[in-house]
Tab-separated table of C-alpha atoms and ligand atoms in Angstrom:
chain	number	residue	atom	x	y	z
A	1	MET	CA	-15.403	18.782	-8.119
A	2	ARG	CA	-14.608	15.163	-8.893
A	3	ARG	CA	-16.623	13.288	-11.468
A	4	ILE	CA	-15.585	9.687	-10.978
A	5	PHE	CA	-17.647	8.889	-7.882
A	6	ASP	CA	-21.380	8.443	-7.450
A	7	ASP	CA	-23.562	8.611	-4.328
A	8	GLU	CA	-22.699	5.074	-3.258
A	9	HIS	CA	-18.980	5.907	-3.153
A	10	GLU	CA	-19.610	9.117	-1.248
A	11	GLN	CA	-21.734	7.309	1.352
A	12	PHE	CA	-18.952	4.768	1.715
A	13	ARG	CA	-16.489	7.655	2.179
A	14	GLU	CA	-18.577	9.169	4.938
A	15	SER	CA	-18.875	5.880	6.763
A	16	VAL	CA	-15.130	5.068	6.454
A	17	ASN	CA	-14.175	8.565	7.550
A	18	GLY	CA	-16.412	8.309	10.632
A	19	PHE	CA	-15.033	4.903	11.548
A	20	LEU	CA	-11.367	5.889	11.178
A	21	THR	CA	-11.876	9.184	13.005
A	22	ARG	CA	-13.492	7.365	15.927
A	23	GLU	CA	-11.540	4.122	16.066
A	24	ALA	CA	-8.085	4.792	14.615
A	25	VAL	CA	-7.107	8.439	14.905
A	26	PRO	CA	-7.250	8.662	18.728
A	27	ARG	CA	-4.961	5.620	18.968
A	28	THR	CA	-2.274	6.762	16.543
A	29	GLU	CA	0.341	7.519	19.186
A	30	GLU	CA	-0.334	4.318	21.117
A	31	TRP	CA	0.044	2.226	17.952
A	32	GLU	CA	3.136	4.080	16.794
A	33	ALA	CA	4.770	3.464	20.171
A	34	ALA	CA	3.843	-0.228	20.049
A	35	GLY	CA	4.888	-0.557	16.388
A	36	ILE	CA	1.734	-2.503	15.682
A	37	ILE	CA	-1.999	-2.011	15.233
A	38	ASP	CA	-4.134	-4.234	17.407
A	39	ARG	CA	-6.334	-7.061	16.169
A	40	PRO	CA	-9.599	-5.800	17.689
A	41	PHE	CA	-9.314	-2.717	15.474
A	42	TRP	CA	-8.763	-4.851	12.386
A	43	ARG	CA	-11.692	-7.117	13.253
A	44	ALA	CA	-13.894	-4.081	13.839
A	45	ALA	CA	-12.881	-2.693	10.436
A	46	ALA	CA	-13.692	-6.060	8.863
A	47	ALA	CA	-17.050	-6.179	10.664
A	48	GLN	CA	-17.873	-2.818	9.079
A	49	GLY	CA	-17.140	-4.309	5.644
A	50	TYR	CA	-13.897	-2.403	4.981
A	51	VAL	CA	-11.750	-5.493	4.455
A	52	GLY	CA	-12.040	-7.525	1.272
A	53	PHE	CA	-15.281	-5.917	0.086
A	54	ALA	CA	-14.480	-6.906	-3.518
A	55	ALA	CA	-15.075	-10.560	-2.597
A	56	PRO	CA	-18.511	-11.989	-3.325
A	57	GLU	CA	-21.020	-12.028	-0.470
A	58	GLU	CA	-20.805	-15.804	-0.013
A	59	LEU	CA	-17.118	-15.319	0.864
A	60	GLY	CA	-17.855	-12.524	3.331
A	61	GLY	CA	-17.330	-9.589	0.979
A	62	ALA	CA	-19.834	-7.183	-0.492
A	63	GLY	CA	-19.293	-7.938	-4.168
A	64	LEU	CA	-17.954	-4.390	-4.627
A	65	ASP	CA	-15.399	-5.186	-7.269
A	66	ASP	CA	-14.980	-1.528	-8.218
A	67	PHE	CA	-11.606	0.084	-7.517
A	68	ARG	CA	-13.310	3.404	-6.729
A	69	PHE	CA	-14.277	1.965	-3.336
A	70	ASN	CA	-10.643	0.993	-2.769
A	71	ALA	CA	-9.607	4.515	-3.739
A	72	VAL	CA	-12.088	6.065	-1.307
A	73	LEU	CA	-10.735	3.924	1.526
A	74	ASP	CA	-7.098	4.694	0.622
A	75	GLU	CA	-7.869	8.416	0.541
A	76	GLU	CA	-9.663	8.447	3.869
A	77	VAL	CA	-6.847	6.560	5.591
A	78	VAL	CA	-4.483	9.342	4.533
A	79	ARG	CA	-6.893	12.221	5.119
A	80	THR	CA	-7.789	11.175	8.628
A	81	GLY	CA	-4.157	10.398	9.463
A	82	ALA	CA	-4.996	6.790	10.398
A	83	VAL	CA	-1.599	5.155	10.367
A	84	THR	CA	-1.949	1.845	8.600
A	85	ASP	CA	-0.926	0.268	5.323
A	86	ALA	CA	-3.045	-2.786	6.022
A	87	PHE	CA	-6.151	-1.641	4.104
A	88	GLY	CA	-4.180	-0.919	0.944
A	89	LEU	CA	-2.184	-4.121	1.326
A	90	THR	CA	-5.239	-6.305	1.865
A	91	ASN	CA	-7.828	-4.732	-0.425
A	92	ASP	CA	-5.649	-3.471	-3.266
A	93	ILE	CA	-2.893	-6.077	-3.364
A	94	LEU	CA	-3.827	-9.358	-1.686
A	95	ILE	CA	-7.522	-9.754	-2.377
A	96	PRO	CA	-6.925	-9.715	-6.159
A	97	TYR	CA	-4.442	-12.601	-5.767
A	98	LEU	CA	-6.855	-14.538	-3.589
A	99	LEU	CA	-9.821	-14.004	-5.893
A	100	ASP	CA	-8.253	-14.126	-9.340
A	101	LEU	CA	-5.617	-16.831	-8.987
A	102	THR	CA	-7.446	-19.291	-6.770
A	103	ASN	CA	-9.722	-22.243	-7.414
A	104	GLU	CA	-12.989	-22.623	-5.526
A	105	ASP	CA	-11.495	-24.746	-2.762
A	106	GLN	CA	-8.695	-22.226	-2.121
A	107	ARG	CA	-11.079	-19.262	-2.132
A	108	GLU	CA	-13.323	-20.991	0.394
A	109	ARG	CA	-10.372	-21.830	2.645
A	110	TRP	CA	-8.762	-18.377	2.662
A	111	VAL	CA	-11.091	-15.544	1.677
A	112	PRO	CA	-13.765	-15.721	4.453
A	113	GLY	CA	-11.034	-15.431	7.114
A	114	VAL	CA	-9.567	-12.393	5.379
A	115	THR	CA	-12.929	-10.672	5.031
A	116	ASP	CA	-13.864	-11.271	8.686
A	117	GLY	CA	-10.472	-10.031	9.888
A	118	SER	CA	-9.375	-13.321	11.472
A	119	ILE	CA	-6.708	-13.934	8.807
A	120	VAL	CA	-4.195	-11.113	8.300
A	121	PRO	CA	-2.487	-11.706	4.951
A	122	ALA	CA	0.932	-10.574	3.692
A	123	VAL	CA	2.827	-10.816	0.444
A	124	ALA	CA	6.524	-11.654	0.473
A	125	MET	CA	8.482	-10.861	-2.655
A	126	SER	CA	11.460	-8.823	-1.404
A	127	GLU	CA	14.527	-10.547	-0.007
A	128	PRO	CA	17.663	-9.342	1.752
A	129	GLY	CA	19.535	-9.665	-1.565
A	130	THR	CA	16.914	-8.423	-4.013
A	131	GLY	CA	13.940	-6.097	-4.190
A	132	SER	CA	13.795	-4.238	-7.479
A	133	ASP	CA	14.954	-7.213	-9.489
A	134	LEU	CA	12.337	-9.879	-8.897
A	135	ARG	CA	14.143	-12.194	-11.290
A	136	GLY	CA	16.899	-12.274	-8.691
A	137	ILE	CA	14.684	-13.951	-6.073
A	138	ALA	CA	16.785	-16.653	-4.410
A	139	SER	CA	14.107	-18.406	-2.331
A	140	THR	CA	13.327	-21.798	-3.786
A	141	ALA	CA	10.451	-24.232	-3.737
A	142	ARG	CA	11.682	-27.658	-4.745
A	143	TRP	CA	9.171	-30.381	-5.633
A	144	ASP	CA	10.049	-33.504	-3.638
A	145	GLY	CA	7.475	-35.818	-5.198
A	146	ASP	CA	4.722	-35.096	-2.641
A	147	VAL	CA	4.986	-31.462	-1.670
A	148	TRP	CA	6.964	-28.338	-2.471
A	149	ARG	CA	9.799	-27.624	-0.021
A	150	LEU	CA	10.112	-23.872	0.411
A	151	SER	CA	13.339	-22.321	1.718
A	152	GLY	CA	14.565	-18.751	1.831
A	153	SER	CA	14.442	-15.368	3.588
A	154	LYS	CA	12.179	-12.418	2.956
A	155	THR	CA	12.455	-8.908	4.309
A	156	PHE	CA	10.521	-5.619	4.591
A	157	ILE	CA	7.255	-7.563	4.711
A	158	THR	CA	4.287	-5.374	5.616
A	159	SER	CA	2.130	-6.991	8.354
A	160	GLY	CA	4.894	-9.583	8.723
A	161	ILE	CA	4.582	-9.718	12.510
A	162	GLN	CA	0.836	-10.241	12.476
A	163	ALA	CA	0.441	-12.227	9.287
A	164	ASP	CA	-1.491	-15.492	9.462
A	165	LEU	CA	-1.110	-16.283	5.765
A	166	VAL	CA	1.798	-15.309	3.538
A	167	VAL	CA	1.870	-15.381	-0.254
A	168	VAL	CA	5.513	-16.124	-0.969
A	169	ALA	CA	7.285	-15.657	-4.300
A	170	ALA	CA	9.959	-18.324	-4.816
A	171	ARG	CA	11.736	-20.038	-7.672
A	172	ALA	CA	9.808	-23.217	-8.469
A	173	ILE	CA	12.063	-26.191	-9.168
A	174	ARG	CA	10.376	-29.181	-10.812
A	175	ASP	CA	10.820	-30.959	-14.139
A	176	GLY	CA	9.160	-28.909	-16.826
A	177	VAL	CA	8.691	-25.871	-14.542
A	178	ASP	CA	10.922	-22.876	-14.905
A	179	GLY	CA	10.170	-19.610	-13.174
A	180	LEU	CA	8.669	-18.112	-10.062
A	181	GLY	CA	5.750	-19.583	-8.215
A	182	LEU	CA	3.426	-18.067	-5.606
A	183	PHE	CA	3.179	-20.324	-2.561
A	184	VAL	CA	0.661	-19.751	0.224
A	185	VAL	CA	2.061	-20.456	3.671
A	186	PRO	CA	0.068	-20.379	6.916
A	187	ALA	CA	1.986	-18.924	9.853
A	188	THR	CA	1.490	-22.216	11.699
A	189	ALA	CA	3.586	-24.152	9.135
A	190	ASP	CA	6.640	-26.017	10.441
A	191	GLY	CA	9.819	-24.271	9.340
A	192	PHE	CA	8.245	-20.802	9.189
A	193	THR	CA	9.681	-18.197	11.567
A	194	ARG	CA	9.498	-14.456	11.902
A	195	GLY	CA	12.468	-12.212	12.461
A	196	ARG	CA	12.423	-8.972	14.373
A	197	LYS	CA	9.915	-6.189	13.898
A	198	LEU	CA	11.860	-3.752	11.731
A	199	ASP	CA	12.500	-0.280	13.138
A	200	LYS	CA	11.378	2.193	10.478
A	201	ILE	CA	11.689	5.971	10.214
A	202	GLY	CA	8.013	6.289	9.244
A	203	ARG	CA	4.762	4.331	9.212
A	204	ARG	CA	5.716	3.177	12.665
A	205	ALA	CA	2.313	1.788	13.593
A	206	GLN	CA	2.486	-0.626	10.678
A	207	ASP	CA	4.476	-3.743	11.517
A	208	THR	CA	7.127	-4.729	8.982
A	209	ALA	CA	9.254	-7.852	9.375
A	210	GLU	CA	11.755	-10.340	8.118
A	211	LEU	CA	10.356	-13.823	7.461
A	212	PHE	CA	12.247	-17.101	7.216
A	213	PHE	CA	11.279	-20.362	5.562
A	214	GLN	CA	13.221	-23.529	6.157
A	215	ASP	CA	12.069	-26.562	4.218
A	216	VAL	CA	8.437	-25.540	4.674
A	217	ALA	CA	6.133	-28.172	3.143
A	218	VAL	CA	3.673	-26.545	0.760
A	219	PRO	CA	1.086	-28.940	-0.717
A	220	GLU	CA	0.167	-28.593	-4.378
A	221	GLU	CA	-3.260	-27.259	-3.362
A	222	ASP	CA	-1.612	-24.242	-1.669
A	223	VAL	CA	0.021	-22.957	-4.856
A	224	LEU	CA	-1.581	-19.970	-6.565
A	225	GLY	CA	-2.188	-20.633	-10.225
A	226	ASP	CA	0.567	-22.170	-12.265
A	227	PRO	CA	3.902	-22.590	-10.382
A	228	GLY	CA	6.020	-21.306	-13.282
A	229	LYS	CA	3.966	-18.177	-13.945
A	230	GLY	CA	4.501	-16.247	-10.711
A	231	LEU	CA	6.330	-13.369	-12.355
A	232	ARG	CA	3.479	-12.897	-14.804
A	233	TYR	CA	0.956	-12.885	-11.954
A	234	LEU	CA	3.019	-10.332	-10.034
A	235	MET	CA	3.199	-8.138	-13.129
A	236	LEU	CA	-0.568	-8.387	-13.624
A	237	ASN	CA	-1.253	-7.192	-10.081
A	238	LEU	CA	1.408	-4.505	-9.785
A	239	PRO	CA	-0.563	-1.847	-11.753
A	240	GLN	CA	-3.345	-1.852	-9.140
A	241	GLU	CA	-0.780	-1.785	-6.318
A	242	ARG	CA	0.929	1.233	-7.904
A	243	LEU	CA	-2.312	3.030	-8.622
A	244	SER	CA	-3.236	2.556	-4.978
A	245	MET	CA	0.001	4.286	-3.968
A	246	ALA	CA	-0.672	7.117	-6.424
A	247	VAL	CA	-4.131	7.596	-4.912
A	248	SER	CA	-2.646	7.797	-1.396
A	249	ALA	CA	0.103	10.139	-2.591
A	250	VAL	CA	-2.275	12.729	-4.018
A	251	ALA	CA	-4.576	12.533	-0.979
A	252	GLY	CA	-1.555	12.895	1.321
A	253	ALA	CA	-0.182	15.879	-0.553
A	254	GLU	CA	-3.600	17.568	-0.577
A	255	ARG	CA	-3.894	17.080	3.158
A	256	ALA	CA	-0.386	18.483	3.739
A	257	LEU	CA	-1.216	21.548	1.656
A	258	ALA	CA	-4.511	22.104	3.477
A	259	ILE	CA	-2.976	22.061	6.961
A	260	THR	CA	-0.072	24.214	5.796
A	261	LEU	CA	-2.357	26.861	4.299
A	262	ASP	CA	-4.068	27.136	7.688
A	263	TYR	CA	-0.708	27.415	9.397
A	264	VAL	CA	0.864	30.060	7.148
A	265	LYS	CA	-2.196	32.282	7.451
A	266	GLU	CA	-1.898	32.264	11.255
A	267	ARG	CA	1.825	32.304	11.831
A	268	ASN	CA	3.389	35.770	11.723
A	269	ALA	CA	6.954	36.918	11.099
A	270	PHE	CA	8.133	40.466	10.561
A	271	GLY	CA	4.598	41.619	11.331
A	272	ARG	CA	2.935	39.600	8.548
A	273	PRO	CA	1.516	36.098	8.048
A	274	VAL	CA	4.362	33.947	6.671
A	275	GLY	CA	2.128	32.871	3.786
A	276	SER	CA	1.941	36.449	2.543
A	277	PHE	CA	5.643	36.637	1.593
A	278	GLN	CA	5.838	36.325	-2.154
A	279	ALA	CA	8.398	33.499	-2.023
A	280	ASN	CA	6.048	31.377	0.053
A	281	LYS	CA	2.894	32.391	-1.770
A	282	PHE	CA	4.461	31.466	-5.100
A	283	ALA	CA	5.814	28.169	-3.810
A	284	LEU	CA	2.371	27.226	-2.475
A	285	ALA	CA	0.661	28.418	-5.658
A	286	GLU	CA	2.945	26.176	-7.726
A	287	ILE	CA	2.300	23.162	-5.510
A	288	ALA	CA	-1.457	23.806	-5.435
A	289	THR	CA	-1.485	23.946	-9.235
A	290	GLU	CA	0.576	20.783	-9.611
A	291	LEU	CA	-1.785	19.047	-7.209
A	292	ARG	CA	-4.804	20.048	-9.252
A	293	VAL	CA	-3.122	18.546	-12.299
A	294	ALA	CA	-2.232	15.408	-10.330
A	295	ARG	CA	-5.798	15.056	-9.065
A	296	VAL	CA	-7.200	15.039	-12.613
A	297	PHE	CA	-4.437	12.682	-13.749
A	298	VAL	CA	-5.036	10.163	-10.961
A	299	ASP	CA	-8.812	10.304	-11.279
A	300	HIS	CA	-8.358	9.547	-14.960
A	301	ALA	CA	-6.089	6.612	-14.071
A	302	ILE	CA	-8.754	5.300	-11.645
A	303	GLU	CA	-11.358	5.508	-14.417
A	304	GLU	CA	-9.058	3.720	-16.832
A	305	HIS	CA	-8.433	0.987	-14.262
A	306	VAL	CA	-12.145	0.520	-13.566
A	307	ALA	CA	-12.651	0.190	-17.337
A	308	GLY	CA	-9.842	-2.420	-17.481
A	309	ARG	CA	-7.591	-0.210	-19.585
A	310	LEU	CA	-4.831	0.879	-17.164
A	311	THR	CA	-1.522	-0.391	-18.522
A	312	ALA	CA	1.579	-1.267	-16.512
A	313	ASP	CA	3.392	1.824	-17.788
A	314	ASP	CA	0.394	4.094	-17.058
A	315	ALA	CA	0.411	2.825	-13.479
A	316	ALA	CA	4.196	3.186	-13.193
A	317	GLY	CA	3.979	6.763	-14.503
A	318	ALA	CA	1.178	7.559	-12.061
A	319	LYS	CA	3.146	6.209	-9.104
A	320	LEU	CA	6.289	8.018	-10.181
A	321	TRP	CA	4.691	11.418	-10.717
A	322	THR	CA	2.434	11.464	-7.682
A	323	THR	CA	4.832	10.065	-5.099
A	324	GLU	CA	7.571	12.485	-6.184
A	325	LEU	CA	5.042	15.319	-5.981
A	326	GLU	CA	3.866	14.143	-2.565
A	327	TRP	CA	7.433	14.242	-1.303
A	328	LYS	CA	8.071	17.710	-2.751
A	329	THR	CA	4.828	18.897	-1.153
A	330	VAL	CA	5.356	17.508	2.350
A	331	ASP	CA	8.914	18.781	2.387
A	332	LEU	CA	7.855	22.311	1.435
A	333	CYS	CA	4.982	22.141	3.922
A	334	LEU	CA	7.282	21.043	6.734
A	335	GLN	CA	9.662	23.892	5.836
A	336	LEU	CA	6.841	26.404	6.050
A	337	HIS	CA	6.032	25.185	9.571
A	338	GLY	CA	9.561	26.220	10.621
A	339	GLY	CA	10.843	24.506	13.773
A	340	TYR	CA	7.361	23.326	14.697
A	341	GLY	CA	7.359	21.226	11.547
A	342	TYR	CA	10.134	19.134	13.052
A	343	MET	CA	8.153	18.428	16.208
A	344	GLU	CA	6.254	15.190	16.534
A	345	GLU	CA	3.131	16.870	17.847
A	346	TYR	CA	2.614	18.570	14.500
A	347	GLU	CA	0.810	16.456	11.946
A	348	ILE	CA	3.131	17.572	9.166
A	349	ALA	CA	6.088	15.886	10.888
A	350	ARG	CA	4.374	12.512	10.760
A	351	MET	CA	3.207	13.075	7.188
A	352	TRP	CA	6.769	13.863	6.136
A	353	ARG	CA	8.233	10.700	7.669
A	354	ASN	CA	5.405	8.569	6.322
A	355	ALA	CA	5.631	9.919	2.779
A	356	ARG	CA	9.267	9.050	2.175
A	357	VAL	CA	8.750	5.348	1.584
A	358	GLN	CA	6.208	5.944	-1.169
A	359	ARG	CA	9.102	6.570	-3.571
A	360	ILE	CA	10.640	3.238	-2.569
A	361	TYR	CA	8.097	0.499	-1.958
A	362	GLY	CA	5.938	-1.032	-4.665
A	363	GLY	CA	8.915	-0.394	-6.962
A	364	THR	CA	11.254	2.588	-6.623
A	365	SER	CA	10.975	5.769	-8.678
A	366	GLU	CA	13.974	4.596	-10.706
A	367	ILE	CA	12.228	1.331	-11.556
A	368	MET	CA	9.080	3.273	-12.510
A	369	LYS	CA	11.250	5.263	-14.946
A	370	GLU	CA	12.647	1.994	-16.307
A	371	ILE	CA	9.113	0.758	-16.995
A	372	VAL	CA	7.989	3.994	-18.628
A	373	GLY	CA	11.265	4.140	-20.562
A	374	ARG	CA	10.698	0.637	-21.912
A	375	SER	CA	7.211	1.627	-23.075
A	376	LEU	CA	8.895	4.346	-25.148
A	377	GLY	CA	10.878	1.649	-26.919
A	378	LEU	CA	14.094	2.544	-25.079
B	1	LIG	C1	8.141	0.011	4.660
B	1	LIG	C2	8.331	-0.994	3.561
B	1	LIG	C3	7.332	-1.934	3.334
B	1	LIG	C4	7.513	-2.898	2.333
B	1	LIG	N1	6.572	-3.894	2.172
B	1	LIG	C5	6.830	-4.930	1.330
B	1	LIG	C6	5.966	-6.072	1.296
B	1	LIG	O1	4.928	-6.125	1.975
B	1	LIG	N2	6.306	-7.104	0.480
B	1	LIG	C7	7.433	-7.085	-0.282
B	1	LIG	O2	7.672	-8.054	-0.986
B	1	LIG	N3	8.275	-6.032	-0.263
B	1	LIG	C8	8.008	-4.957	0.538
B	1	LIG	N4	8.865	-3.882	0.586
B	1	LIG	C9	10.082	-3.915	-0.230
B	1	LIG	C10	10.105	-2.881	-1.343
B	1	LIG	O3	9.207	-3.206	-2.362
B	1	LIG	C11	11.571	-2.793	-1.840
B	1	LIG	O4	12.318	-2.177	-0.794
B	1	LIG	C12	11.721	-1.996	-3.113
B	1	LIG	O5	11.122	-2.658	-4.199
B	1	LIG	C13	13.202	-1.725	-3.456
B	1	LIG	O6	13.961	-2.900	-3.384
B	1	LIG	P1	15.344	-2.911	-2.528
B	1	LIG	O7	15.027	-2.351	-1.198
B	1	LIG	O8	15.902	-4.270	-2.593
B	1	LIG	O9	16.281	-1.893	-3.276
B	1	LIG	P2	17.334	-2.262	-4.434
B	1	LIG	O10	16.651	-3.058	-5.482
B	1	LIG	O11	18.552	-2.827	-3.799
B	1	LIG	O12	17.667	-0.820	-4.992
B	1	LIG	C14	18.623	0.063	-4.398
B	1	LIG	C15	18.683	1.329	-5.240
B	1	LIG	O13	19.103	0.981	-6.567
B	1	LIG	C16	18.172	1.485	-7.492
B	1	LIG	N5	18.065	0.607	-8.649
B	1	LIG	C17	17.842	-0.727	-8.683
B	1	LIG	N6	17.771	-1.165	-9.940
B	1	LIG	C18	17.930	-0.068	-10.739
B	1	LIG	C19	17.961	0.144	-12.147
B	1	LIG	N7	17.742	-0.846	-13.002
B	1	LIG	N8	18.172	1.406	-12.601
B	1	LIG	C20	18.361	2.431	-11.749
B	1	LIG	N9	18.348	2.287	-10.402
B	1	LIG	C21	18.128	1.061	-9.917
B	1	LIG	C22	16.855	1.535	-6.737
B	1	LIG	O14	15.957	2.443	-7.362
B	1	LIG	C23	17.329	2.013	-5.376
B	1	LIG	O15	17.478	3.409	-5.395
B	1	LIG	C24	8.682	-2.883	1.540
B	1	LIG	C25	9.659	-1.902	1.757
B	1	LIG	C26	9.501	-0.979	2.761
B	1	LIG	C27	10.584	0.025	2.993
């Protein structure tokens, strides 16, 4: 029994679940083999109102600026097994940048395309030489008197192969400006190129790429907010990004437990269901209990976020706890499937490969501990 949602959220859940079950789930293997999810699917999702719904109606959204809708969508993606990070990336990470840091002209140029699915956005912070340490970003944007000239390399960029618009973090170099800036680059810009589609061990349907920028001209009107304050903007948005991962982690772990309970009741060894051995029963009882605790914890974090009270260290703690628990859960669940757990045709195999990155992207578990540690005055 969850108390944070009302009827509107539950209706949204039903509609998202139906859409993903019909349109995404049957195509999982095709998309994983291709390493990319096709545009018609994304446009269909946008047409249903699942992309950028926090934007106001005049920009193609639904004015649903309530993270509980984001959470519902994140949960249903995991529960149905629809293999995409694009909803979380767009709704939970990029839309806040495009709504909160933009002026009217920028919003009108970019947001309607995102909400109708014609513009796939991406955010490029990580580089070959730095990921955890954003202060180490080496890409530069140098003001040449007319425009910013952006140069550098980015890697691990989600939706990088498909992206039409990339929000790029780079060191802004101009008199009186010191710090990171967020520069918006259309994929048609001269000097922008994509590298190869990266070959990942999980989340194979989601394209991930290297991106290169060589002297790309970025006009002043394509800068988000103040060019020296990029790090602050990133820090402001990271709590929602991390909460989104915590939401997916708990939903993923719950799903893994549910399918494993079915399995261990059916599968026999030594004349008994494998779930009836005390070692397994106890292991599952511990995980089930930890998941109940995690569910309450994450629902509380969602409530705090909706009320505008979720702090950076709360979000870091939520990501840390839930993604570590998700990993522990999927690993136990795979183990309890025996050899079948290692076979691609079993859902738990895909869940296991997909879960691993949750402890890495959006800030690693070690960095989450750093953030929580700092909040303790250490
Ligand atoms: C599938 C995938 C999708 C991604 N999507 C995006 C995206 O869309 N946009 C984007 O910008 N980035 C993206 N990333 C990048 C991701 O955010 C980084 O990989 C992550 O932040 C870690 O950075 P790194 O890989 O450079 O590791 P490093 O920073 O090199 O870290 C290596 C190891 O050192 C540890 N470490 C580092 N600093 C400390 C410390 N102070 N104390 C203790 N340990 C430490 C880390 O925890 C890690 O274990 C994605 C990554 C993956 C794998």
